[in-house]
Coordinates of N, CA and C in Angstrom, one line a residue:
V668 N -1.9 -15.0 -5.0 CA -2.0 -13.6 -5.3 C -0.8 -12.9 -4.7
V669 N -0.2 -12.0 -5.5 CA 0.9 -11.2 -5.0 C 0.5 -9.7 -5.2
A670 N 0.7 -8.9 -4.2 CA 0.2 -7.5 -4.3 C 1.0 -6.6 -3.5
H671 N 1.0 -5.3 -3.9 CA 1.7 -4.2 -3.2 C 0.8 -3.0 -3.0
D672 N 1.0 -2.3 -1.9 CA 0.3 -1.0 -1.7 C -1.2 -1.1 -2.0
W673 N -1.8 -0.3 -2.9 CA -3.2 -0.4 -3.1 C -3.6 -1.8 -3.6
G674 N -2.8 -2.4 -4.4 CA -3.0 -3.7 -4.9 C -3.1 -4.7 -3.6
G675 N -2.3 -4.4 -2.6 CA -2.4 -5.2 -1.4 C -3.7 -5.0 -0.6
V676 N -4.2 -3.7 -0.6 CA -5.5 -3.4 0.0 C -6.6 -4.2 -0.7
V677 N -6.5 -4.2 -2.0 CA -7.5 -5.0 -2.8 C -7.3 -6.5 -2.5
A678 N -6.1 -7.0 -2.5 CA -5.8 -8.4 -2.2 C -6.3 -8.8 -0.9
W679 N -6.1 -8.0 0.2 CA -6.6 -8.3 1.5 C -8.1 -8.4 1.5
S680 N -8.7 -7.5 0.9 CA -10.2 -7.4 0.8 C -10.7 -8.7 0.1
F681 N -10.1 -9.0 -1.0 CA -10.5 -10.2 -1.7 C -10.3 -11.5 -0.9
A682 N -9.1 -11.5 -0.3 CA -8.7 -12.7 0.5 C -9.7 -12.9 1.7
V683 N -10.1 -11.8 2.3 CA -11.0 -11.9 3.5 C -12.4 -12.3 3.1
S684 N -12.8 -11.8 1.9 CA -14.2 -12.1 1.5 C -14.3 -13.4 0.7
K685 N -13.2 -13.9 0.1 CA -13.2 -15.1 -0.7 C -12.0 -16.0 -0.4
P686 N -11.7 -16.3 0.8 CA -10.5 -17.1 1.1 C -10.4 -18.4 0.4
E687 N -11.6 -19.0 0.0 CA -11.5 -20.3 -0.6 C -11.0 -20.2 -2.1
L688 N -10.8 -19.0 -2.6 CA -10.3 -18.8 -3.9 C -8.8 -18.6 -4.0
I689 N -8.2 -18.5 -2.8 CA -6.8 -18.2 -2.7 C -6.0 -19.4 -2.0
S690 N -5.0 -19.9 -2.6 CA -4.2 -20.9 -1.9 C -3.0 -20.3 -1.1
K691 N -2.4 -19.2 -1.7 CA -1.3 -18.5 -1.0 C -1.5 -17.0 -1.3
L692 N -1.0 -16.2 -0.4 CA -1.1 -14.8 -0.5 C 0.2 -14.1 -0.1
V693 N 0.7 -13.3 -1.0 CA 1.9 -12.5 -0.7 C 1.6 -11.0 -0.7
I694 N 1.9 -10.3 0.3 CA 1.6 -8.9 0.5 C 2.9 -8.2 0.7
L695 N 3.1 -7.1 0.0 CA 4.2 -6.2 0.1 C 3.7 -4.8 0.6
N696 N 4.1 -4.5 1.8 CA 3.8 -3.2 2.4 C 2.4 -2.7 2.2
A697 N 1.5 -3.6 2.7 CA 0.1 -3.2 2.7 C -0.6 -3.9 3.9
P698 N -1.2 -3.1 4.8 CA -1.7 -3.8 6.0 C -3.1 -4.4 5.7
H699 N -3.4 -5.4 6.5 CA -4.7 -6.0 6.6 C -5.6 -4.9 7.1
P700 N -6.8 -4.7 6.5 CA -7.7 -3.6 6.8 C -8.0 -3.5 8.3
L701 N -8.3 -4.6 9.0 CA -8.6 -4.5 10.4 C -7.3 -4.1 11.2
A702 N -6.2 -4.6 10.8 CA -4.9 -4.3 11.5 C -4.7 -2.8 11.3
Y703 N -4.9 -2.2 10.2 CA -4.7 -0.8 10.0 C -5.7 0.0 10.9
Q704 N -6.9 -0.4 11.0 CA -7.9 0.3 11.8 C -7.5 0.2 13.3
E705 N -7.0 -0.9 13.7 CA -6.6 -1.1 15.1 C -5.3 -0.4 15.4
Q706 N -4.4 -0.2 14.5 CA -3.1 0.4 14.7 C -3.1 1.9 14.2
L707 N -4.2 2.5 14.1 CA -4.3 3.9 13.7 C -3.9 4.8 14.8
T708 N -2.6 4.8 15.0 CA -2.0 5.6 16.1 C -1.7 7.0 15.6
F709 N -1.3 7.9 16.5 CA -0.9 9.3 16.0 C 0.2 9.2 15.0
S710 N 1.2 8.4 15.3 CA 2.3 8.2 14.4 C 1.8 7.8 13.0
Q711 N 0.9 6.9 12.9 CA 0.4 6.4 11.6 C -0.4 7.5 10.9
I712 N -1.2 8.2 11.7 CA -2.0 9.3 11.1 C -1.1 10.4 10.6
R713 N 0.0 10.7 11.2 CA 1.0 11.7 10.7 C 1.6 11.2 9.4
K714 N 1.8 9.9 9.3 CA 2.4 9.3 8.0 C 1.3 9.3 6.9
S715 N 0.1 9.3 7.3 CA -1.0 9.2 6.3 C -1.7 10.5 6.1
W716 N -1.1 11.6 6.4 CA -1.7 12.9 6.3 C -2.3 13.2 4.9
Y717 N -1.6 12.7 3.9 CA -2.0 12.9 2.5 C -3.4 12.4 2.2
I718 N -3.8 11.4 2.9 CA -5.1 10.8 2.7 C -6.2 11.9 2.9
F719 N -6.0 12.7 3.9 CA -6.9 13.8 4.2 C -6.8 14.9 3.1
F720 N -5.6 15.2 2.7 CA -5.5 16.2 1.6 C -6.2 15.7 0.3
F721 N -6.1 14.4 0.1 CA -6.7 13.9 -1.2 C -8.3 13.9 -1.1
Q722 N -8.9 14.2 0.0 CA -10.3 14.3 0.1 C -10.8 15.6 -0.6
L723 N -9.9 16.6 -0.7 CA -10.3 17.8 -1.4 C -10.6 17.6 -2.9
P724 N -11.7 18.3 -3.4 CA -11.9 18.1 -4.8 C -10.9 19.0 -5.7
Y725 N -10.5 18.4 -6.8 CA -9.7 19.1 -7.8 C -8.3 19.5 -7.4
F726 N -8.1 20.1 -6.2 CA -6.9 20.6 -5.8 C -5.7 19.6 -5.8
P727 N -5.9 18.4 -5.3 CA -4.8 17.5 -5.3 C -4.3 17.1 -6.7
E728 N -5.2 17.0 -7.6 CA -4.8 16.7 -9.0 C -4.0 17.9 -9.6
A729 N -4.5 19.1 -9.4 CA -3.7 20.3 -9.9 C -2.4 20.4 -9.2
Y730 N -2.3 20.2 -7.9 CA -1.1 20.3 -7.2 C -0.1 19.2 -7.6
L731 N -0.5 18.0 -7.7 CA 0.4 16.9 -8.1 C 0.9 16.9 -9.5
S732 N 0.1 17.5 -10.4 CA 0.4 17.5 -11.8 C 1.4 18.7 -12.2
Q733 N 1.5 19.6 -11.3 CA 2.4 20.7 -11.6 C 3.9 20.3 -11.9
N734 N 4.5 21.0 -12.7 CA 6.0 20.8 -13.0 C 6.2 19.3 -13.5
N735 N 5.4 18.9 -14.4 CA 5.6 17.5 -14.9 C 5.6 16.4 -13.9
F736 N 4.7 16.6 -12.9 CA 4.4 15.6 -11.8 C 5.6 15.4 -10.9
N737 N 6.4 16.5 -10.7 CA 7.6 16.4 -9.9 C 7.3 16.0 -8.4
R738 N 6.2 16.3 -7.9 CA 5.9 15.9 -6.5 C 5.7 14.4 -6.4
L739 N 5.1 13.8 -7.4 CA 4.9 12.4 -7.4 C 6.3 11.7 -7.7
V740 N 7.1 12.3 -8.5 CA 8.4 11.8 -8.7 C 9.2 11.8 -7.4
S741 N 9.0 12.9 -6.6 CA 9.8 12.9 -5.4 C 9.3 11.8 -4.4
G742 N 8.1 11.4 -4.5 CA 7.6 10.2 -3.7 C 8.3 8.9 -4.1
L743 N 8.5 8.8 -5.4 CA 9.3 7.6 -5.9 C 10.8 7.7 -5.4
A744 N 11.3 9.0 -5.4 CA 12.7 9.2 -5.1 C 12.9 8.9 -3.6
R745 N 11.9 8.7 -2.8 CA 12.0 8.3 -1.4 C 12.5 6.9 -1.2
G746 N 12.5 6.2 -2.4 CA 13.0 4.8 -2.4 C 14.5 4.9 -2.3
F747 N 15.2 3.8 -2.3 CA 16.7 3.8 -2.3 C 17.2 4.3 -3.7
E748 N 18.3 4.9 -3.6 CA 18.9 5.4 -4.8 C 19.1 4.4 -5.9
G749 N 18.6 4.6 -7.1 CA 18.7 3.7 -8.2 C 17.5 2.7 -8.2
S750 N 16.5 2.8 -7.3 CA 15.4 1.9 -7.3 C 14.5 2.2 -8.6
F751 N 14.5 3.4 -9.0 CA 13.7 3.8 -10.2 C 14.7 4.5 -11.2
S752 N 14.7 3.9 -12.4 CA 15.6 4.5 -13.4 C 15.0 5.7 -14.0
V753 N 15.7 6.4 -14.8 CA 15.2 7.6 -15.5 C 14.1 7.1 -16.4
Q754 N 14.3 6.0 -17.1 CA 13.3 5.4 -18.0 C 12.0 5.1 -17.2
D755 N 12.2 4.5 -16.0 CA 11.0 4.2 -15.2 C 10.2 5.4 -14.9
I756 N 10.9 6.5 -14.4 CA 10.2 7.7 -14.1 C 9.5 8.3 -15.3
E757 N 10.1 8.3 -16.4 CA 9.4 8.8 -17.6 C 8.2 8.0 -18.0
K758 N 8.2 6.7 -17.7 CA 7.0 5.9 -18.0 C 5.9 6.2 -17.0
Y759 N 6.3 6.5 -15.7 CA 5.3 6.9 -14.7 C 4.7 8.2 -15.1
R760 N 5.6 9.2 -15.5 CA 5.1 10.5 -16.0 C 4.1 10.4 -17.1
Q761 N 4.4 9.5 -18.0 CA 3.5 9.3 -19.2 C 2.2 8.7 -18.7
A762 N 2.2 7.7 -17.8 CA 1.0 7.1 -17.3 C 0.2 8.1 -16.5
W763 N 0.8 8.9 -15.7 CA 0.1 9.9 -14.9 C -0.5 11.0 -15.8
S764 N 0.0 11.3 -16.9 CA -0.5 12.3 -17.8 C -1.7 11.8 -18.7
E765 N -2.0 10.6 -18.6 CA -3.2 10.1 -19.4 C -4.4 10.7 -18.8
P766 N -5.4 10.9 -19.7 CA -6.7 11.5 -19.2 C -7.3 10.8 -18.0
N767 N -7.6 11.5 -17.0 CA -8.2 11.0 -15.7 C -7.4 10.0 -14.9
A768 N -6.1 9.8 -15.3 CA -5.3 8.9 -14.6 C -5.1 9.4 -13.1
L769 N -4.7 10.6 -13.0 CA -4.4 11.1 -11.6 C -5.6 11.2 -10.8
K770 N -6.7 11.6 -11.4 CA -8.0 11.6 -10.6 C -8.4 10.1 -10.2
S771 N -8.2 9.2 -11.1 CA -8.5 7.8 -10.7 C -7.6 7.3 -9.6
M772 N -6.3 7.7 -9.6 CA -5.4 7.3 -8.5 C -5.9 7.9 -7.2
I773 N -6.2 9.1 -7.2 CA -6.6 9.8 -6.0 C -7.9 9.3 -5.5
N774 N -8.8 8.9 -6.4 CA -10.1 8.4 -6.0 C -10.0 7.2 -5.1
W775 N -9.0 6.4 -5.2 CA -8.8 5.3 -4.3 C -8.8 5.8 -2.8
Y776 N -8.1 6.9 -2.6 CA -8.1 7.5 -1.3 C -9.4 8.1 -0.9
R777 N -10.0 8.7 -1.9 CA -11.3 9.4 -1.6 C -12.4 8.3 -1.2
A778 N -12.2 7.1 -1.8 CA -13.2 6.0 -1.5 C -13.1 5.6 -0.1
L779 N -11.9 5.7 0.5 CA -11.7 5.3 1.9 C -12.8 6.0 2.8
F780 N -13.1 7.3 2.5 CA -14.0 8.0 3.3 C -15.5 7.7 3.0
Q781 N -15.7 6.8 2.1 CA -17.1 6.4 1.8 C -17.4 5.1 2.6
I782 N -16.4 4.5 3.3 CA -16.6 3.3 4.0 C -17.2 3.6 5.4
N783 N -18.2 2.8 5.8 CA -18.7 2.9 7.2 C -17.7 2.1 8.1
Y784 N -16.8 2.8 8.7 CA -15.7 2.1 9.5 C -16.3 1.3 10.6
L785 N -17.3 1.7 11.3 CA -17.8 0.9 12.4 C -18.4 -0.4 11.9
E786 N -19.1 -0.3 10.8 CA -19.7 -1.5 10.2 C -18.5 -2.4 9.6
S787 N -17.6 -1.8 9.0 CA -16.4 -2.5 8.4 C -15.7 -3.2 9.6
R788 N -15.4 -2.5 10.6 CA -14.6 -3.1 11.7 C -15.4 -4.2 12.4
K789 N -16.7 -4.1 12.5 CA -17.5 -5.1 13.1 C -17.5 -6.4 12.3
K790 N -17.6 -6.2 10.9 CA -17.6 -7.3 10.0 C -16.2 -8.0 10.0
L791 N -15.1 -7.2 9.9 CA -13.8 -7.8 9.9 C -13.4 -8.5 11.2
S792 N -13.9 -7.9 12.4 CA -13.6 -8.5 13.7 C -14.3 -9.8 13.8
A793 N -15.5 -10.0 13.2 CA -16.2 -11.2 13.3 C -15.7 -12.3 12.4
A794 N -14.9 -11.9 11.4 CA -14.3 -12.9 10.5 C -13.3 -13.8 11.2
P795 N -13.2 -15.1 10.8 CA -12.2 -15.9 11.4 C -10.8 -15.6 10.9
P796 N -9.7 -16.0 11.5 CA -8.4 -15.7 11.0 C -8.3 -16.2 9.6
F797 N -7.6 -15.5 8.7 CA -7.4 -15.8 7.3 C -6.6 -17.1 7.2
E798 N -7.2 -18.1 6.6 CA -6.7 -19.5 6.5 C -5.5 -19.7 5.6
P799 N -5.5 -19.2 4.3 CA -4.4 -19.5 3.4 C -3.1 -19.0 3.9
E800 N -2.1 -19.8 3.5 CA -0.7 -19.4 3.9 C -0.4 -18.0 3.3
T801 N 0.2 -17.2 4.2 CA 0.4 -15.8 3.8 C 1.9 -15.4 4.1
L802 N 2.5 -14.7 3.1 CA 3.8 -14.1 3.3 C 3.7 -12.6 3.2
I803 N 4.2 -11.9 4.2 CA 4.1 -10.5 4.3 C 5.6 -10.0 4.2
I804 N 5.9 -9.3 3.2 CA 7.2 -8.7 3.0 C 7.1 -7.2 3.3
W805 N 7.9 -6.7 4.2 CA 7.7 -5.3 4.7 C 9.0 -4.6 4.7
G806 N 9.1 -3.5 3.9 CA 10.2 -2.6 4.0 C 10.2 -1.8 5.3
T807 N 11.2 -1.9 6.1 CA 11.2 -1.3 7.4 C 11.4 0.2 7.4
K808 N 11.7 0.8 6.2 CA 11.9 2.2 6.1 C 10.8 2.9 5.4
D809 N 9.6 2.3 5.4 CA 8.4 2.8 4.8 C 8.1 4.1 5.3
F810 N 7.9 5.1 4.4 CA 7.6 6.5 4.9 C 6.1 6.7 5.0
A811 N 5.2 5.7 4.6 CA 3.8 5.9 4.7 C 3.1 5.0 5.7
L812 N 3.8 3.9 6.0 CA 3.2 2.9 6.9 C 4.1 2.4 8.0
N813 N 3.6 2.4 9.2 CA 4.4 1.9 10.4 C 4.8 0.5 10.2
T814 N 6.0 0.1 10.7 CA 6.4 -1.3 10.6 C 5.6 -2.2 11.4
E815 N 5.0 -1.8 12.5 CA 4.2 -2.6 13.4 C 3.0 -3.2 12.6
L816 N 2.6 -2.5 11.5 CA 1.4 -3.0 10.8 C 1.7 -4.4 10.2
A817 N 3.0 -4.7 9.9 CA 3.3 -6.0 9.3 C 2.9 -7.2 10.3
Q818 N 3.4 -7.1 11.5 CA 3.0 -8.2 12.5 C 1.5 -8.1 12.8
A819 N 1.0 -6.9 12.9 CA -0.5 -6.8 13.2 C -1.3 -7.5 12.1
S820 N -0.8 -7.4 10.9 CA -1.5 -8.0 9.8 C -1.3 -9.5 9.8
A821 N -0.1 -10.0 10.2 CA 0.1 -11.4 10.3 C -0.7 -12.0 11.4
N822 N -1.0 -11.2 12.4 CA -1.8 -11.7 13.5 C -3.3 -12.0 13.1
K823 N -3.7 -11.5 11.9 CA -5.0 -11.7 11.4 C -5.1 -13.0 10.6
C824 N -4.0 -13.7 10.5 CA -3.9 -14.9 9.7 C -3.6 -16.1 10.5
K825 N -4.0 -17.2 10.1 CA -3.7 -18.5 10.8 C -2.2 -18.9 10.6
N826 N -1.7 -18.7 9.3 CA -0.4 -19.2 9.0 C 0.3 -18.1 8.2
A827 N 0.9 -17.2 8.9 CA 1.6 -16.1 8.2 C 3.1 -16.0 8.6
K828 N 3.9 -15.5 7.7 CA 5.3 -15.3 8.0 C 5.6 -13.8 7.5
V829 N 6.3 -13.1 8.4 CA 6.7 -11.7 8.1 C 8.2 -11.7 7.8
V830 N 8.5 -11.1 6.7 CA 9.9 -10.9 6.4 C 10.2 -9.4 6.3
H831 N 11.0 -8.9 7.3 CA 11.3 -7.5 7.3 C 12.6 -7.3 6.4
V832 N 12.5 -6.3 5.5 CA 13.5 -6.0 4.6 C 14.0 -4.6 4.8
D833 N 15.3 -4.4 4.6 CA 15.9 -3.0 4.7 C 15.5 -2.3 3.4
A834 N 14.4 -1.7 3.4 CA 13.8 -1.1 2.2 C 12.8 0.0 2.6
T835 N 12.4 0.7 1.6 CA 11.3 1.7 1.8 C 10.0 1.1 1.5
H836 N 9.0 2.0 1.3 CA 7.7 1.5 0.8 C 7.8 0.8 -0.5
W837 N 8.8 1.2 -1.3 CA 9.0 0.6 -2.6 C 9.9 -0.7 -2.5
V838 N 9.5 -1.6 -1.6 CA 10.4 -2.7 -1.3 C 10.8 -3.6 -2.5
Q839 N 9.9 -3.8 -3.4 CA 10.2 -4.6 -4.6 C 11.1 -3.9 -5.5
H840 N 11.2 -2.6 -5.5 CA 12.1 -1.8 -6.3 C 13.5 -1.7 -5.6
D841 N 13.4 -1.5 -4.3 CA 14.6 -1.3 -3.5 C 15.5 -2.5 -3.4
Q842 N 14.8 -3.7 -3.2 CA 15.5 -4.9 -3.0 C 14.9 -6.0 -3.8
P843 N 14.9 -5.9 -5.2 CA 14.2 -6.8 -6.0 C 14.7 -8.3 -5.9
K844 N 16.0 -8.5 -5.8 CA 16.6 -9.8 -5.7 C 16.0 -10.5 -4.5
L845 N 16.2 -9.9 -3.3 CA 15.7 -10.5 -2.1 C 14.2 -10.7 -2.1
V846 N 13.4 -9.8 -2.5 CA 12.0 -9.9 -2.6 C 11.6 -11.1 -3.5
N847 N 12.2 -11.2 -4.7 CA 11.9 -12.3 -5.6 C 12.3 -13.6 -5.0
E848 N 13.4 -13.7 -4.3 CA 13.9 -14.9 -3.7 C 12.9 -15.4 -2.6
E849 N 12.4 -14.5 -1.8 CA 11.4 -14.8 -0.8 C 10.1 -15.3 -1.4
I850 N 9.7 -14.6 -2.5 CA 8.4 -15.1 -3.1 C 8.6 -16.4 -3.8
E851 N 9.7 -16.7 -4.4 CA 10.0 -18.0 -5.1 C 10.0 -19.1 -4.0
K852 N 10.7 -18.8 -2.9 CA 10.7 -19.9 -1.8 C 9.3 -20.1 -1.3
F853 N 8.5 -19.1 -1.2 CA 7.2 -19.3 -0.6 C 6.3 -20.1 -1.6
F854 N 6.5 -19.9 -2.9 CA 5.6 -20.6 -3.8 C 6.2 -22.0 -4.2
A855 N 7.4 -22.3 -3.8 CA 8.0 -23.6 -4.1 C 7.3 -24.7 -3.5

């Protein structure tokens, strides 16, 4: 399994609940859920402020869709220059404009507040270290997640390697050649 961001959150959850179905796991800038809970520092909360904003009904969708989704485009623009082409951005705008697309995206964040964190933490803490071999590739200039989350996530695994990359949250867009080489080596 190879996953980034919310895909990484889903991959970690799947991996923790069904480790026997995974032989190798690659995660790009997405923390293990227990590592995130344990590392929820003031610095991380400041970086994650938008999660709280997304709990409001209707307003986030209206706010983000204004001016042809320019606020979302500015989030992509926080990657390295050239990481997203004009054509990429137009495809994103087209996808975001589909009916209920933006609401569906924001609902991932809203769902976070439906989780019983005490119960979740208890269950995750009781789980043994994740067995399958894991590669964590982390952009060190991530604007949404602290770099310490990479090693904290690796510490939840029995056999994990962390590769820090000079990149933003969009690590696979900022450094595609390097990221692909690391993944190819890992699966060889």
